[in-house]
Amino acid sequence: PMGSERMEMRKRQMPTTQETPGAAQAQHSTGNRGSNACCFCWCCCCSCSCLTVRNQDEERARRTSHELQAEGIPNCEESPAPTLEEVNAWAQSFDKLMLTPAGRNAFREFLRTEFSEENMLFWMACEELKQESNKSVIEEKARLIYEDYISILSPKEVSLDSRVREVINRNMLEPSQHTFDDAQLQIYTLMHRDSYPRFMNSAIYKDLLRSLSEKSIE
């Protein structure tokens, strides 16, 4: 009788004993999923606060990078829309094209498509330097121009021969409004001979000319 009672008692305890490890395991598993959802449970990613913070950081980094890039590219010059007469005059000479802000803007847009916009930016920076009279401002602007367009480490380095580079290096010992005159002339000549003919045959120029011609007819 005593043996029968022990067997009966074991049978009654077995369901409880078997259920407990399973329940404990399920609870343990659920606990892990709740506390580490961002690392282990892909199905919870959309509501995971850890990933949300990470995504926000990545978005902030992308936005900052974009803003820095935008700041590094000066805006086009302010100018009224060109007239048909002006646009026709651009075809007469490169000097007439470069004489007006509208002409420089259109040409600069073309240079951007050829990945040589730095030539125009350098030329414009030199023109701006020539307008300065304050010695400290001249020195600071000359330094920035050198770092942006002359230094071989700059992604916007312009193409200059060794003679002109030597002249610039000497001039930088005591910068003035005319530190980059030789370099500016060389880049101006390069744009004139190399880029200007292609600009006159480009869709940018032809579309602008056609648009203004159609408006004049109306």
PDB file of C-alpha atoms in Angstrom:
ATOM      1  CA  PRO A   1       0.000   0.000   0.000  1.00  0.00           C
ATOM      2  CA  MET A   2       2.765   2.375   0.820  1.00  0.00           C
ATOM      3  CA  GLY A   3       4.333   1.696  -2.634  1.00  0.00           C
ATOM      4  CA  SER A   4       1.033   2.392  -4.341  1.00  0.00           C
ATOM      5  CA  GLU A   5       0.640   5.681  -2.559  1.00  0.00           C
ATOM      6  CA  ARG A   6       4.178   6.753  -3.591  1.00  0.00           C
ATOM      7  CA  MET A   7       3.472   5.891  -7.240  1.00  0.00           C
ATOM      8  CA  GLU A   8       0.215   7.807  -7.131  1.00  0.00           C
ATOM      9  CA  MET A   9       1.919  10.811  -5.573  1.00  0.00           C
ATOM     10  CA  ARG A  10       4.644  10.781  -8.265  1.00  0.00           C
ATOM     11  CA  LYS A  11       2.021  10.687 -11.010  1.00  0.00           C
ATOM     12  CA  ARG A  12       0.313  13.714  -9.504  1.00  0.00           C
ATOM     13  CA  GLN A  13       3.622  15.585  -9.286  1.00  0.00           C
ATOM     14  CA  MET A  14       4.854  14.779 -12.820  1.00  0.00           C
ATOM     15  CA  PRO A  15       2.657  17.255 -14.743  1.00  0.00           C
ATOM     16  CA  THR A  16       3.699  19.994 -12.391  1.00  0.00           C
ATOM     17  CA  THR A  17       7.368  19.038 -12.660  1.00  0.00           C
ATOM     18  CA  GLN A  18       7.258  18.800 -16.490  1.00  0.00           C
ATOM     19  CA  GLU A  19       5.383  22.032 -16.913  1.00  0.00           C
ATOM     20  CA  THR A  20       7.639  24.097 -14.757  1.00  0.00           C
ATOM     21  CA  PRO A  21      10.830  23.923 -16.941  1.00  0.00           C
ATOM     22  CA  GLY A  22       8.818  24.673 -20.090  1.00  0.00           C
ATOM     23  CA  ALA A  23       7.126  27.628 -18.515  1.00  0.00           C
ATOM     24  CA  ALA A  24      10.400  28.847 -17.112  1.00  0.00           C
ATOM     25  CA  GLN A  25      12.052  28.478 -20.530  1.00  0.00           C
ATOM     26  CA  ALA A  26       9.222  30.318 -22.255  1.00  0.00           C
ATOM     27  CA  GLN A  27       9.362  33.081 -19.695  1.00  0.00           C
ATOM     28  CA  HIS A  28      13.141  33.281 -20.042  1.00  0.00           C
ATOM     29  CA  SER A  29      12.858  33.418 -23.816  1.00  0.00           C
ATOM     30  CA  THR A  30      10.205  36.137 -23.648  1.00  0.00           C
ATOM     31  CA  GLY A  31      12.319  38.081 -21.216  1.00  0.00           C
ATOM     32  CA  ASN A  32      15.300  37.953 -23.566  1.00  0.00           C
ATOM     33  CA  ARG A  33      13.206  39.023 -26.519  1.00  0.00           C
ATOM     34  CA  GLY A  34      11.818  41.970 -24.604  1.00  0.00           C
ATOM     35  CA  SER A  35      15.129  43.220 -23.284  1.00  0.00           C
ATOM     36  CA  ASN A  36      17.213  42.581 -26.422  1.00  0.00           C
ATOM     37  CA  ALA A  37      14.695  43.043 -29.208  1.00  0.00           C
ATOM     38  CA  CYS A  38      16.918  45.521 -31.003  1.00  0.00           C
ATOM     39  CA  CYS A  39      19.749  42.998 -31.266  1.00  0.00           C
ATOM     40  CA  PHE A  40      18.066  39.606 -31.692  1.00  0.00           C
ATOM     41  CA  CYS A  41      14.465  39.946 -32.791  1.00  0.00           C
ATOM     42  CA  TRP A  42      14.126  41.206 -36.361  1.00  0.00           C
ATOM     43  CA  CYS A  43      10.351  41.241 -36.130  1.00  0.00           C
ATOM     44  CA  CYS A  44      10.457  44.011 -33.494  1.00  0.00           C
ATOM     45  CA  CYS A  45      12.861  46.319 -35.310  1.00  0.00           C
ATOM     46  CA  CYS A  46      10.244  48.826 -36.410  1.00  0.00           C
ATOM     47  CA  SER A  47       9.359  49.627 -32.807  1.00  0.00           C
ATOM     48  CA  CYS A  48      12.816  49.213 -31.323  1.00  0.00           C
ATOM     49  CA  SER A  49      13.950  52.379 -29.590  1.00  0.00           C
ATOM     50  CA  CYS A  50      17.609  51.434 -30.013  1.00  0.00           C
ATOM     51  CA  LEU A  51      17.335  51.239 -33.805  1.00  0.00           C
ATOM     52  CA  THR A  52      15.242  54.405 -33.876  1.00  0.00           C
ATOM     53  CA  VAL A  53      18.041  56.300 -32.175  1.00  0.00           C
ATOM     54  CA  ARG A  54      20.573  54.730 -34.537  1.00  0.00           C
ATOM     55  CA  ASN A  55      18.522  55.721 -37.593  1.00  0.00           C
ATOM     56  CA  GLN A  56      18.174  59.260 -36.275  1.00  0.00           C
ATOM     57  CA  ASP A  57      21.945  59.493 -35.838  1.00  0.00           C
ATOM     58  CA  GLU A  58      22.548  58.238 -39.373  1.00  0.00           C
ATOM     59  CA  GLU A  59      20.016  60.683 -40.798  1.00  0.00           C
ATOM     60  CA  ARG A  60      21.614  63.531 -38.858  1.00  0.00           C
ATOM     61  CA  ALA A  61      25.037  62.557 -40.219  1.00  0.00           C
ATOM     62  CA  ARG A  62      23.718  62.447 -43.795  1.00  0.00           C
ATOM     63  CA  ARG A  63      22.005  65.818 -43.359  1.00  0.00           C
ATOM     64  CA  THR A  64      25.142  67.391 -41.907  1.00  0.00           C
ATOM     65  CA  SER A  65      27.253  66.033 -44.740  1.00  0.00           C
ATOM     66  CA  HIS A  66      24.815  67.399 -47.314  1.00  0.00           C
ATOM     67  CA  GLU A  67      24.745  70.805 -45.638  1.00  0.00           C
ATOM     68  CA  LEU A  68      28.533  70.970 -45.545  1.00  0.00           C
ATOM     69  CA  GLN A  69      28.725  70.103 -49.221  1.00  0.00           C
ATOM     70  CA  ALA A  70      26.171  72.766 -50.047  1.00  0.00           C
ATOM     71  CA  GLU A  71      28.081  75.348 -48.029  1.00  0.00           C
ATOM     72  CA  GLY A  72      31.239  74.477 -49.905  1.00  0.00           C
ATOM     73  CA  ILE A  73      29.693  75.445 -53.248  1.00  0.00           C
ATOM     74  CA  PRO A  74      29.032  79.180 -53.555  1.00  0.00           C
ATOM     75  CA  ASN A  75      25.664  80.159 -54.983  1.00  0.00           C
ATOM     76  CA  CYS A  76      25.368  81.542 -58.468  1.00  0.00           C
ATOM     77  CA  GLU A  77      25.624  85.276 -58.853  1.00  0.00           C
ATOM     78  CA  GLU A  78      22.438  87.263 -58.638  1.00  0.00           C
ATOM     79  CA  SER A  79      21.485  88.620 -62.035  1.00  0.00           C
ATOM     80  CA  PRO A  80      18.428  89.482 -64.094  1.00  0.00           C
ATOM     81  CA  ALA A  81      17.377  87.000 -66.738  1.00  0.00           C
ATOM     82  CA  PRO A  82      19.457  87.502 -69.878  1.00  0.00           C
ATOM     83  CA  THR A  83      17.917  89.050 -72.958  1.00  0.00           C
ATOM     84  CA  LEU A  84      18.046  87.528 -76.419  1.00  0.00           C
ATOM     85  CA  GLU A  85      20.552  90.202 -77.459  1.00  0.00           C
ATOM     86  CA  GLU A  86      22.848  89.294 -74.558  1.00  0.00           C
ATOM     87  CA  VAL A  87      22.722  85.577 -75.274  1.00  0.00           C
ATOM     88  CA  ASN A  88      23.485  86.207 -78.946  1.00  0.00           C
ATOM     89  CA  ALA A  89      26.413  88.394 -77.879  1.00  0.00           C
ATOM     90  CA  TRP A  90      27.906  85.490 -75.916  1.00  0.00           C
ATOM     91  CA  ALA A  91      28.534  83.759 -79.220  1.00  0.00           C
ATOM     92  CA  GLN A  92      30.582  86.720 -80.463  1.00  0.00           C
ATOM     93  CA  SER A  93      33.359  86.388 -77.908  1.00  0.00           C
ATOM     94  CA  PHE A  94      34.290  84.745 -74.640  1.00  0.00           C
ATOM     95  CA  ASP A  95      34.955  88.187 -73.168  1.00  0.00           C
ATOM     96  CA  LYS A  96      31.324  89.193 -73.707  1.00  0.00           C
ATOM     97  CA  LEU A  97      30.154  85.964 -72.088  1.00  0.00           C
ATOM     98  CA  MET A  98      32.298  86.565 -69.004  1.00  0.00           C
ATOM     99  CA  LEU A  99      31.346  90.223 -68.787  1.00  0.00           C
ATOM    100  CA  THR A 100      27.847  89.644 -67.400  1.00  0.00           C
ATOM    101  CA  PRO A 101      26.676  87.675 -64.329  1.00  0.00           C
ATOM    102  CA  ALA A 102      24.032  85.915 -66.430  1.00  0.00           C
ATOM    103  CA  GLY A 103      26.693  84.792 -68.887  1.00  0.00           C
ATOM    104  CA  ARG A 104      28.975  83.550 -66.118  1.00  0.00           C
ATOM    105  CA  ASN A 105      26.091  81.689 -64.485  1.00  0.00           C
ATOM    106  CA  ALA A 106      25.142  79.914 -67.706  1.00  0.00           C
ATOM    107  CA  PHE A 107      28.752  79.036 -68.451  1.00  0.00           C
ATOM    108  CA  ARG A 108      29.282  77.861 -64.897  1.00  0.00           C
ATOM    109  CA  GLU A 109      26.252  75.577 -65.202  1.00  0.00           C
ATOM    110  CA  PHE A 110      27.880  74.040 -68.261  1.00  0.00           C
ATOM    111  CA  LEU A 111      31.241  73.656 -66.508  1.00  0.00           C
ATOM    112  CA  ARG A 112      29.472  71.775 -63.731  1.00  0.00           C
ATOM    113  CA  THR A 113      28.340  69.156 -66.236  1.00  0.00           C
ATOM    114  CA  GLU A 114      31.987  68.700 -67.251  1.00  0.00           C
ATOM    115  CA  PHE A 115      33.211  68.582 -63.655  1.00  0.00           C
ATOM    116  CA  SER A 116      35.375  71.670 -64.134  1.00  0.00           C
ATOM    117  CA  GLU A 117      33.353  74.255 -62.232  1.00  0.00           C
ATOM    118  CA  GLU A 118      36.400  74.951 -60.051  1.00  0.00           C
ATOM    119  CA  ASN A 119      37.887  76.959 -62.925  1.00  0.00           C
ATOM    120  CA  MET A 120      35.073  79.495 -62.762  1.00  0.00           C
ATOM    121  CA  LEU A 121      35.031  79.470 -58.965  1.00  0.00           C
ATOM    122  CA  PHE A 122      38.763  80.205 -58.884  1.00  0.00           C
ATOM    123  CA  TRP A 123      38.431  83.011 -61.417  1.00  0.00           C
ATOM    124  CA  MET A 124      35.573  84.559 -59.415  1.00  0.00           C
ATOM    125  CA  ALA A 125      37.522  84.259 -56.153  1.00  0.00           C
ATOM    126  CA  CYS A 126      40.453  86.107 -57.754  1.00  0.00           C
ATOM    127  CA  GLU A 127      38.117  88.869 -58.953  1.00  0.00           C
ATOM    128  CA  GLU A 128      36.744  89.194 -55.422  1.00  0.00           C
ATOM    129  CA  LEU A 129      40.259  89.359 -53.979  1.00  0.00           C
ATOM    130  CA  LYS A 130      41.085  92.277 -56.267  1.00  0.00           C
ATOM    131  CA  GLN A 131      38.292  94.310 -54.696  1.00  0.00           C
ATOM    132  CA  GLU A 132      39.781  94.077 -51.191  1.00  0.00           C
ATOM    133  CA  SER A 133      41.913  96.787 -49.623  1.00  0.00           C
ATOM    134  CA  ASN A 134      42.223  95.587 -46.014  1.00  0.00           C
ATOM    135  CA  LYS A 135      45.579  93.841 -45.551  1.00  0.00           C
ATOM    136  CA  SER A 136      44.373  91.223 -43.065  1.00  0.00           C
ATOM    137  CA  VAL A 137      41.340  90.394 -45.224  1.00  0.00           C
ATOM    138  CA  ILE A 138      43.563  90.070 -48.285  1.00  0.00           C
ATOM    139  CA  GLU A 139      45.874  87.678 -46.461  1.00  0.00           C
ATOM    140  CA  GLU A 140      42.983  85.547 -45.234  1.00  0.00           C
ATOM    141  CA  LYS A 141      41.286  85.381 -48.642  1.00  0.00           C
ATOM    142  CA  ALA A 142      44.589  84.605 -50.361  1.00  0.00           C
ATOM    143  CA  ARG A 143      45.167  81.748 -47.927  1.00  0.00           C
ATOM    144  CA  LEU A 144      41.678  80.337 -48.597  1.00  0.00           C
ATOM    145  CA  ILE A 145      42.128  80.598 -52.355  1.00  0.00           C
ATOM    146  CA  TYR A 146      45.449  78.788 -52.091  1.00  0.00           C
ATOM    147  CA  GLU A 147      43.980  76.004 -49.966  1.00  0.00           C
ATOM    148  CA  ASP A 148      40.875  75.627 -52.148  1.00  0.00           C
ATOM    149  CA  TYR A 149      42.320  75.877 -55.666  1.00  0.00           C
ATOM    150  CA  ILE A 150      46.137  75.731 -55.643  1.00  0.00           C
ATOM    151  CA  SER A 151      46.988  73.083 -53.072  1.00  0.00           C
ATOM    152  CA  ILE A 152      47.560  69.627 -54.555  1.00  0.00           C
ATOM    153  CA  LEU A 153      45.583  68.229 -51.616  1.00  0.00           C
ATOM    154  CA  SER A 154      42.406  70.061 -52.596  1.00  0.00           C
ATOM    155  CA  PRO A 155      39.685  68.255 -54.586  1.00  0.00           C
ATOM    156  CA  LYS A 156      39.067  71.586 -56.352  1.00  0.00           C
ATOM    157  CA  GLU A 157      42.664  72.091 -57.477  1.00  0.00           C
ATOM    158  CA  VAL A 158      42.900  73.926 -60.819  1.00  0.00           C
ATOM    159  CA  SER A 159      45.358  72.946 -63.537  1.00  0.00           C
ATOM    160  CA  LEU A 160      48.394  75.267 -63.522  1.00  0.00           C
ATOM    161  CA  ASP A 161      51.893  74.857 -64.906  1.00  0.00           C
ATOM    162  CA  SER A 162      54.958  74.760 -62.686  1.00  0.00           C
ATOM    163  CA  ARG A 163      56.072  78.287 -63.570  1.00  0.00           C
ATOM    164  CA  VAL A 164      52.798  79.818 -62.392  1.00  0.00           C
ATOM    165  CA  ARG A 165      52.873  77.730 -59.228  1.00  0.00           C
ATOM    166  CA  GLU A 166      56.330  79.033 -58.422  1.00  0.00           C
ATOM    167  CA  VAL A 167      55.115  82.597 -58.879  1.00  0.00           C
ATOM    168  CA  ILE A 168      52.195  81.960 -56.532  1.00  0.00           C
ATOM    169  CA  ASN A 169      54.434  80.407 -53.878  1.00  0.00           C
ATOM    170  CA  ARG A 170      56.670  83.491 -53.969  1.00  0.00           C
ATOM    171  CA  ASN A 171      53.691  85.834 -53.846  1.00  0.00           C
ATOM    172  CA  MET A 172      52.217  84.021 -50.848  1.00  0.00           C
ATOM    173  CA  LEU A 173      55.160  85.226 -48.735  1.00  0.00           C
ATOM    174  CA  GLU A 174      53.437  88.600 -48.798  1.00  0.00           C
ATOM    175  CA  PRO A 175      49.938  88.219 -50.294  1.00  0.00           C
ATOM    176  CA  SER A 176      48.302  91.060 -52.194  1.00  0.00           C
ATOM    177  CA  GLN A 177      45.274  91.597 -54.430  1.00  0.00           C
ATOM    178  CA  HIS A 178      47.401  90.421 -57.367  1.00  0.00           C
ATOM    179  CA  THR A 179      48.902  87.263 -55.867  1.00  0.00           C
ATOM    180  CA  PHE A 180      47.036  85.044 -58.330  1.00  0.00           C
ATOM    181  CA  ASP A 181      47.001  87.254 -61.436  1.00  0.00           C
ATOM    182  CA  ASP A 182      49.158  84.917 -63.529  1.00  0.00           C
ATOM    183  CA  ALA A 183      47.130  81.886 -62.448  1.00  0.00           C
ATOM    184  CA  GLN A 184      43.850  83.648 -63.103  1.00  0.00           C
ATOM    185  CA  LEU A 185      44.949  84.542 -66.634  1.00  0.00           C
ATOM    186  CA  GLN A 186      46.031  80.962 -67.299  1.00  0.00           C
ATOM    187  CA  ILE A 187      42.677  79.573 -66.147  1.00  0.00           C
ATOM    188  CA  TYR A 188      40.794  82.228 -68.125  1.00  0.00           C
ATOM    189  CA  THR A 189      42.732  81.205 -71.243  1.00  0.00           C
ATOM    190  CA  LEU A 190      42.052  77.529 -70.530  1.00  0.00           C
ATOM    191  CA  MET A 191      38.294  78.130 -70.263  1.00  0.00           C
ATOM    192  CA  HIS A 192      38.362  80.239 -73.408  1.00  0.00           C
ATOM    193  CA  ARG A 193      40.189  77.716 -75.559  1.00  0.00           C
ATOM    194  CA  ASP A 194      38.888  74.485 -74.112  1.00  0.00           C
ATOM    195  CA  SER A 195      35.429  74.897 -72.569  1.00  0.00           C
ATOM    196  CA  TYR A 196      33.937  77.885 -74.370  1.00  0.00           C
ATOM    197  CA  PRO A 197      33.640  76.238 -77.825  1.00  0.00           C
ATOM    198  CA  ARG A 198      31.864  73.250 -76.283  1.00  0.00           C
ATOM    199  CA  PHE A 199      29.560  75.536 -74.342  1.00  0.00           C
ATOM    200  CA  MET A 200      28.453  77.238 -77.555  1.00  0.00           C
ATOM    201  CA  ASN A 201      27.464  73.817 -78.934  1.00  0.00           C
ATOM    202  CA  SER A 202      25.887  72.605 -75.708  1.00  0.00           C
ATOM    203  CA  ALA A 203      22.228  71.975 -75.002  1.00  0.00           C
ATOM    204  CA  ILE A 204      22.396  74.502 -72.168  1.00  0.00           C
ATOM    205  CA  TYR A 205      23.221  77.360 -74.530  1.00  0.00           C
ATOM    206  CA  LYS A 206      21.045  76.205 -77.410  1.00  0.00           C
ATOM    207  CA  ASP A 207      17.987  75.642 -75.213  1.00  0.00           C
ATOM    208  CA  LEU A 208      18.365  79.081 -73.647  1.00  0.00           C
ATOM    209  CA  LEU A 209      18.746  80.712 -77.048  1.00  0.00           C
ATOM    210  CA  ARG A 210      15.708  78.867 -78.439  1.00  0.00           C
ATOM    211  CA  SER A 211      13.583  79.746 -75.414  1.00  0.00           C
ATOM    212  CA  LEU A 212      14.379  83.450 -75.663  1.00  0.00           C
ATOM    213  CA  SER A 213      13.852  83.401 -79.439  1.00  0.00           C
ATOM    214  CA  GLU A 214      10.384  81.889 -79.006  1.00  0.00           C
ATOM    215  CA  LYS A 215       9.481  84.503 -76.393  1.00  0.00           C
ATOM    216  CA  SER A 216      10.566  87.321 -78.658  1.00  0.00           C
ATOM    217  CA  ILE A 217       8.332  85.994 -81.442  1.00  0.00           C
ATOM    218  CA  GLU A 218       5.338  85.862 -79.111  1.00  0.00           C
TER     219      GLU A 218
END
